[in-house]
Coordinates of C-alpha atoms in Angstrom, one line a residue:
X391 CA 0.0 0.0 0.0
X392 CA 1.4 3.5 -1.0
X393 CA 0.7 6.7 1.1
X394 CA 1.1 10.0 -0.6
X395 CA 3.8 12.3 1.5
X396 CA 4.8 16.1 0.3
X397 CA 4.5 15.2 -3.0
X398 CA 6.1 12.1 -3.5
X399 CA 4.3 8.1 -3.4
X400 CA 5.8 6.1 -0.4
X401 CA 5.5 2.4 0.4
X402 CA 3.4 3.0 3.9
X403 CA 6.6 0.6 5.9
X404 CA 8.7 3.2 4.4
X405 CA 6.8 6.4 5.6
X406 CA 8.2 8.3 8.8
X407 CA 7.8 11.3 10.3
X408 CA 10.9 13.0 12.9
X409 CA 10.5 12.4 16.3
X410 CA 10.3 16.6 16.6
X411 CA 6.9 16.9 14.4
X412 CA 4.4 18.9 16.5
X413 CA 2.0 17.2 15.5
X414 CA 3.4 14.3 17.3
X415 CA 5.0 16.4 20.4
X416 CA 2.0 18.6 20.7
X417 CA -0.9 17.5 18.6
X418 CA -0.9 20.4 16.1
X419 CA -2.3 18.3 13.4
X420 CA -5.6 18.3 11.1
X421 CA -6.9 15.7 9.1
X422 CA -9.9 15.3 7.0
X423 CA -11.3 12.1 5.7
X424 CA -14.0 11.6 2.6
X425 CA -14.4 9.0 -0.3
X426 CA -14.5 8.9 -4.0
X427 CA -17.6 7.8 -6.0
X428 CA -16.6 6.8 -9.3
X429 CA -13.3 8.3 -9.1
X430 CA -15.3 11.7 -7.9
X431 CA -14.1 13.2 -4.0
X432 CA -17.1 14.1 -3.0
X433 CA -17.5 17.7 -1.4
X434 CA -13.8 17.7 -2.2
X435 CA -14.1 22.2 -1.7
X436 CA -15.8 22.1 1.3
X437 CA -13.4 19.4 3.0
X438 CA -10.5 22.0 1.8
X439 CA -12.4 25.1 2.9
X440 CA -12.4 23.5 6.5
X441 CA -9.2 22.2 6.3
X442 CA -7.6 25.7 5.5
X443 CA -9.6 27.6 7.8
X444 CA -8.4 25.3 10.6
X445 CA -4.7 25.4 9.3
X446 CA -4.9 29.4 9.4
X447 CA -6.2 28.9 13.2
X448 CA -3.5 26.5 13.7
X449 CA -0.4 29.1 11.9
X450 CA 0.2 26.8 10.0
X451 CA 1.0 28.4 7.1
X452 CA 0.2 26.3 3.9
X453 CA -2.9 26.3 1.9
X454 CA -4.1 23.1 -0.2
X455 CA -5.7 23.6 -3.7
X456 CA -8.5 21.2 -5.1
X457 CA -5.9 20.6 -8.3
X458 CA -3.0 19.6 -6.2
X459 CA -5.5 17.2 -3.9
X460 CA -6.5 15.7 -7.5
X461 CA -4.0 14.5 -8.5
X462 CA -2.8 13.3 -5.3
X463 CA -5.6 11.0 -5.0
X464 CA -5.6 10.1 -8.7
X465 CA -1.4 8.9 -8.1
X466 CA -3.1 6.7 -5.2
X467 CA -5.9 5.3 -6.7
X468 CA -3.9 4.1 -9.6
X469 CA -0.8 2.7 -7.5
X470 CA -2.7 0.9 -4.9
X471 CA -5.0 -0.6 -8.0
X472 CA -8.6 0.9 -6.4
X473 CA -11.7 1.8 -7.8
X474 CA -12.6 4.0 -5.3
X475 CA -11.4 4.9 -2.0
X476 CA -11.5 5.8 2.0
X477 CA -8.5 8.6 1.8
X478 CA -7.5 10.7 5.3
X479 CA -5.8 13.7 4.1
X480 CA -3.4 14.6 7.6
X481 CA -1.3 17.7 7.6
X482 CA 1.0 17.6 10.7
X483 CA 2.7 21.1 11.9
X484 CA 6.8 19.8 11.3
X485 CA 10.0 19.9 13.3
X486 CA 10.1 22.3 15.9
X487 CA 12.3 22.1 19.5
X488 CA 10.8 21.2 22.6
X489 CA 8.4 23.2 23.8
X490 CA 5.7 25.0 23.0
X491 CA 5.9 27.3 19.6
X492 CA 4.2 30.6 19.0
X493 CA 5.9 31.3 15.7
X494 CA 4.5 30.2 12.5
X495 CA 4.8 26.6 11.0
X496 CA 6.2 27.1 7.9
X497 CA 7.0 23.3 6.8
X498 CA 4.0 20.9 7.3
X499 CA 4.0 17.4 6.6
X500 CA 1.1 16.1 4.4
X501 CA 0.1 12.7 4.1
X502 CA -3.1 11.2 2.5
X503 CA -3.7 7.6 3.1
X504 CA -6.4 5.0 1.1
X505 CA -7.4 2.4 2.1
X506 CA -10.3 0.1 0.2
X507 CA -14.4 1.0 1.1
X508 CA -16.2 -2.0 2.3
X509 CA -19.3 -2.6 -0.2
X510 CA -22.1 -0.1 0.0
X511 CA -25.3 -1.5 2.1
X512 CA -28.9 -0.5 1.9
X513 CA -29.7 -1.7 4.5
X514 CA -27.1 -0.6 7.2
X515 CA -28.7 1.0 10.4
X516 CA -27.0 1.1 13.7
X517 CA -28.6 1.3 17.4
X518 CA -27.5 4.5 19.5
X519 CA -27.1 5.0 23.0
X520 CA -26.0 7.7 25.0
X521 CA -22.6 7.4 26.5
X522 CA -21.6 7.9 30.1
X523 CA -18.0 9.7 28.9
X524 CA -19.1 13.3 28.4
X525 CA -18.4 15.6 25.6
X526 CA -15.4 17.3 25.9
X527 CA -14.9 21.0 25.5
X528 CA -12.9 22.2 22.0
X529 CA -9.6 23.2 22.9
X530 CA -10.2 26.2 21.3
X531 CA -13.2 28.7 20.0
X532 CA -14.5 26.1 18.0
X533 CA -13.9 22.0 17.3
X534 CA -11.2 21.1 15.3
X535 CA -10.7 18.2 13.1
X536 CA -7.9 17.7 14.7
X537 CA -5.0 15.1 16.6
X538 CA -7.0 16.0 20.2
X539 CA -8.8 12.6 19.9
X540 CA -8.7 10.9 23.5
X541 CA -11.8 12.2 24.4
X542 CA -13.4 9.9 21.4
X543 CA -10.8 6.8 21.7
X544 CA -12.4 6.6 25.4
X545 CA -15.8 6.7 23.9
X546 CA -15.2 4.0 21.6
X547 CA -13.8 1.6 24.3
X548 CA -17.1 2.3 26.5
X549 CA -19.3 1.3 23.6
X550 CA -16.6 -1.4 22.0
X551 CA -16.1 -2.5 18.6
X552 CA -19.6 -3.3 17.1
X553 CA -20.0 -1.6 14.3
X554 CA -23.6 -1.8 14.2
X555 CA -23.6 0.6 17.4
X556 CA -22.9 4.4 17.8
X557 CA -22.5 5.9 21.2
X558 CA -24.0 9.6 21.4
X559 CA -22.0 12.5 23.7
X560 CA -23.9 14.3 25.9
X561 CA -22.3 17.9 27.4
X562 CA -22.0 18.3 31.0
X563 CA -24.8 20.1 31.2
X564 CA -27.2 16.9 29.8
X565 CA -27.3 18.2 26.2
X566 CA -27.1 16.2 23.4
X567 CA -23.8 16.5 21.2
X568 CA -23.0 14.2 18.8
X569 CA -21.6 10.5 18.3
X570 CA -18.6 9.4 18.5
X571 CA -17.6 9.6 14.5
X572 CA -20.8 11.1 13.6
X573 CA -23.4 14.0 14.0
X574 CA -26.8 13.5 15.0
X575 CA -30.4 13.9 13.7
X576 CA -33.5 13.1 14.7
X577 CA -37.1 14.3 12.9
X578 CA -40.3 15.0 14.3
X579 CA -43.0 16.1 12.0
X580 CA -41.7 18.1 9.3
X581 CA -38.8 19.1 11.5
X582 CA -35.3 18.2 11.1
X583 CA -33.6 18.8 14.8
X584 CA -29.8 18.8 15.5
X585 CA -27.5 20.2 18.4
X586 CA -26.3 23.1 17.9
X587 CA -22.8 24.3 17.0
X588 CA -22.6 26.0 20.3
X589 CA -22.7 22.5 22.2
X590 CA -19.1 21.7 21.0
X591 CA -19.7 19.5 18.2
X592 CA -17.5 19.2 15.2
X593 CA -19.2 21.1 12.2
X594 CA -19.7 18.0 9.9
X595 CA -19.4 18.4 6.3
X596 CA -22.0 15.8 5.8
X597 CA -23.5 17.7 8.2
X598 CA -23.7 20.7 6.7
X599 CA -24.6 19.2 3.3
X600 CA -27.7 17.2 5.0
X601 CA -29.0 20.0 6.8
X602 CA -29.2 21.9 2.9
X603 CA -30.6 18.8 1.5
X604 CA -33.1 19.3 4.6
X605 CA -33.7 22.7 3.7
X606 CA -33.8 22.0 -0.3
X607 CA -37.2 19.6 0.0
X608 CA -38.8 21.8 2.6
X609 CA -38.2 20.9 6.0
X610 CA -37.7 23.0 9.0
X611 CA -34.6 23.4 10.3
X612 CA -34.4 23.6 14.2
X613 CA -30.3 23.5 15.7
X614 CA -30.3 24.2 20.1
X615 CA -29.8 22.2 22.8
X616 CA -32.1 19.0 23.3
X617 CA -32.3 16.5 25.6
X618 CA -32.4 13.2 25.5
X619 CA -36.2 12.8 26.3
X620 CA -37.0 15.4 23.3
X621 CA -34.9 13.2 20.8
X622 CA -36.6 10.1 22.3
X623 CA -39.8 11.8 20.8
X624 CA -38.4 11.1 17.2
X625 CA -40.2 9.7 14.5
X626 CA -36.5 9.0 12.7
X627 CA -32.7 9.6 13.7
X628 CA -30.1 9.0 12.3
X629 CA -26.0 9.9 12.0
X630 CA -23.7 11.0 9.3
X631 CA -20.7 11.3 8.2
X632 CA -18.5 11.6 5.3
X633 CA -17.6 7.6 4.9
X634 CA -20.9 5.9 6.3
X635 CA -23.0 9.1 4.6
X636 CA -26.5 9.1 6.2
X637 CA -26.9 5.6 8.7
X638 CA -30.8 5.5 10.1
X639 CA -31.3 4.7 13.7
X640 CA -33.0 1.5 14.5
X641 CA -33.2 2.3 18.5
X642 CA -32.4 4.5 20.7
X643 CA -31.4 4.0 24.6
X644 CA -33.6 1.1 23.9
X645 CA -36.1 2.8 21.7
X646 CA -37.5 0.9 19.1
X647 CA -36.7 3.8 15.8
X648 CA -37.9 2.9 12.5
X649 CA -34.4 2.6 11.3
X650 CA -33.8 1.6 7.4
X651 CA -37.5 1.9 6.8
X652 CA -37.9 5.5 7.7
X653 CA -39.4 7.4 4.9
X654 CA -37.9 10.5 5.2
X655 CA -34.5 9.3 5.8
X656 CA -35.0 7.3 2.9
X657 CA -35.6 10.8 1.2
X658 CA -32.9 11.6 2.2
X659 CA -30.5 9.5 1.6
X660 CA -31.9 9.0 -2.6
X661 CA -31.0 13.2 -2.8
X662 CA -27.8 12.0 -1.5
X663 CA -27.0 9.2 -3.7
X664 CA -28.2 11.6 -6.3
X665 CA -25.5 14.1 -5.6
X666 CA -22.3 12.3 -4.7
X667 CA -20.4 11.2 -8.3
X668 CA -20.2 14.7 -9.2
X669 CA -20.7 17.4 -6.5
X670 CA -18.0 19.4 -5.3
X671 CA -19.5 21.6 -2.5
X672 CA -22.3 22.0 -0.5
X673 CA -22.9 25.7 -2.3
X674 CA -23.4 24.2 -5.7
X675 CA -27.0 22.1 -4.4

């Protein structure tokens, strides 16, 4: 398997990074992960508009361009002999000494790794339950996709490694968050209800491109802070993200959800399908 590493293809037992990377030392590192669909990234812009924004946040000073991601992915999806692909793009800060850095980072490490998708299923749903590790709070203004990822490693190990099961963060305060690779919806009428940003949840770009499908066949949008006995109201739920796209809810804390057979999710999920061999942002819907 080849990983793709400031510019050049290398075998992934071959790949290293220094000892004095940040990103290792520190954590000042970014990553963003999506698929291809036919050869297409999907929402390819809006994973680089997030990705840059953060790196600006971050002083690290680089900038990625959709062109030079391109051809990145086409170099890896010919050499590892895929159709399509799983790809993490990771940008790491570089060398520095010990201790912390103020200055700029002005030599980043990129490295975008594939890996094969499992075969698409129709009829994947998961079971969620709310999670006794609480959300933490982001380290900065807003969440990061970024290397800060004990807080959903610990998660994972409460819930284990069943991956027809999703746990769901709650904030200190009881709120619903978000899961633990995922965001979360749930619908109610002709409502689509999610947490807001302002409960420390990671801005999803499947997120934000459900939430305008949502909008674009004329549901009501409604983002706050929910509890757990307004979201065990549901008619539907579900979770999405950028690799298992939208994934319907079959129960919740026990709660028997209508899962795959939800009609609006269903909706949902054929504008999706619709959309993903050739879209490149969010905007363009």
């Amino acid at each position: 398997m080849y990983l793709y590493m400031n510019g050049e293809l290398v075998r992934r037992e071959e790949a290293f990074i220094s000892p004095f990377d940040h990103g290792f030392l520190y954590g000042m590192g970014l990553f963003e992960t999506f698929r291809t669909y036919n050869g297409h990234p999907f929402l390819l812009d809006d994973h680089l508009e997030r990705l840059n924004n953060s790196l600006n946040e971050l002083n690290i000073h680089v900038r990625y361009t959709r062109e030079e991601i391109i051809h990145a992915l086409q170099l890896l999806l010919k050499e590892n002999k895929l159709g399509d692909a799983y790809f993490r793009l990771n940008v790491s800060a570089g060398i520095g000494e010990i201790g912390l850095q103020t200055e700029p980072y002005d030599h980043p490490n990129l490295i975008i790794f594939a890996k094969p998708l499992p075969p698409r299923n129709p009829l994947q749903e998961k079971r969620a339950v709310t999670l006794r590790l609480k959300r933490n709070t982001p380290e900065g203004f807003e969440r990061l996709k970024s290397h800060h990822y004990l807080n959903n490693i610990l998660a994972k190990r409460e819930i284990g490694d069943s991956p027809n099961c999703e746990g769901i963060f709650l904030t200190k305060e009881e709120f619903l968050a978000e899961g633990v690779v995922s965001n979360l919806f749930w619908i109610k009428d002709h409502i689509l209800f999610t947490p807001a940003m302002e409960t420390g949840i990671l801005n999803g770009i499947t997120r934000q491109f459900v939430i305008k499908l949502a909008n674009f066949i004329g549901m009501d949008i409604q983002e706050g802070f929910f509890t757990v006995d307004q979201a065990l109201e549901a008619d539907e739920m579900f979770v999405t993200n950028s690799i298992q796209e939208i994934v319907p809810i079959s129960s919740f804390d026990g709660k028997e959800m209508p899962g795959v057979s939800g009609a609006k999710v269903k909706a949902l999920q054929k504008l999706y399908e619709q959309q993903c061999t050739g879209l490149w942002s969010r905007k363009d819907v």
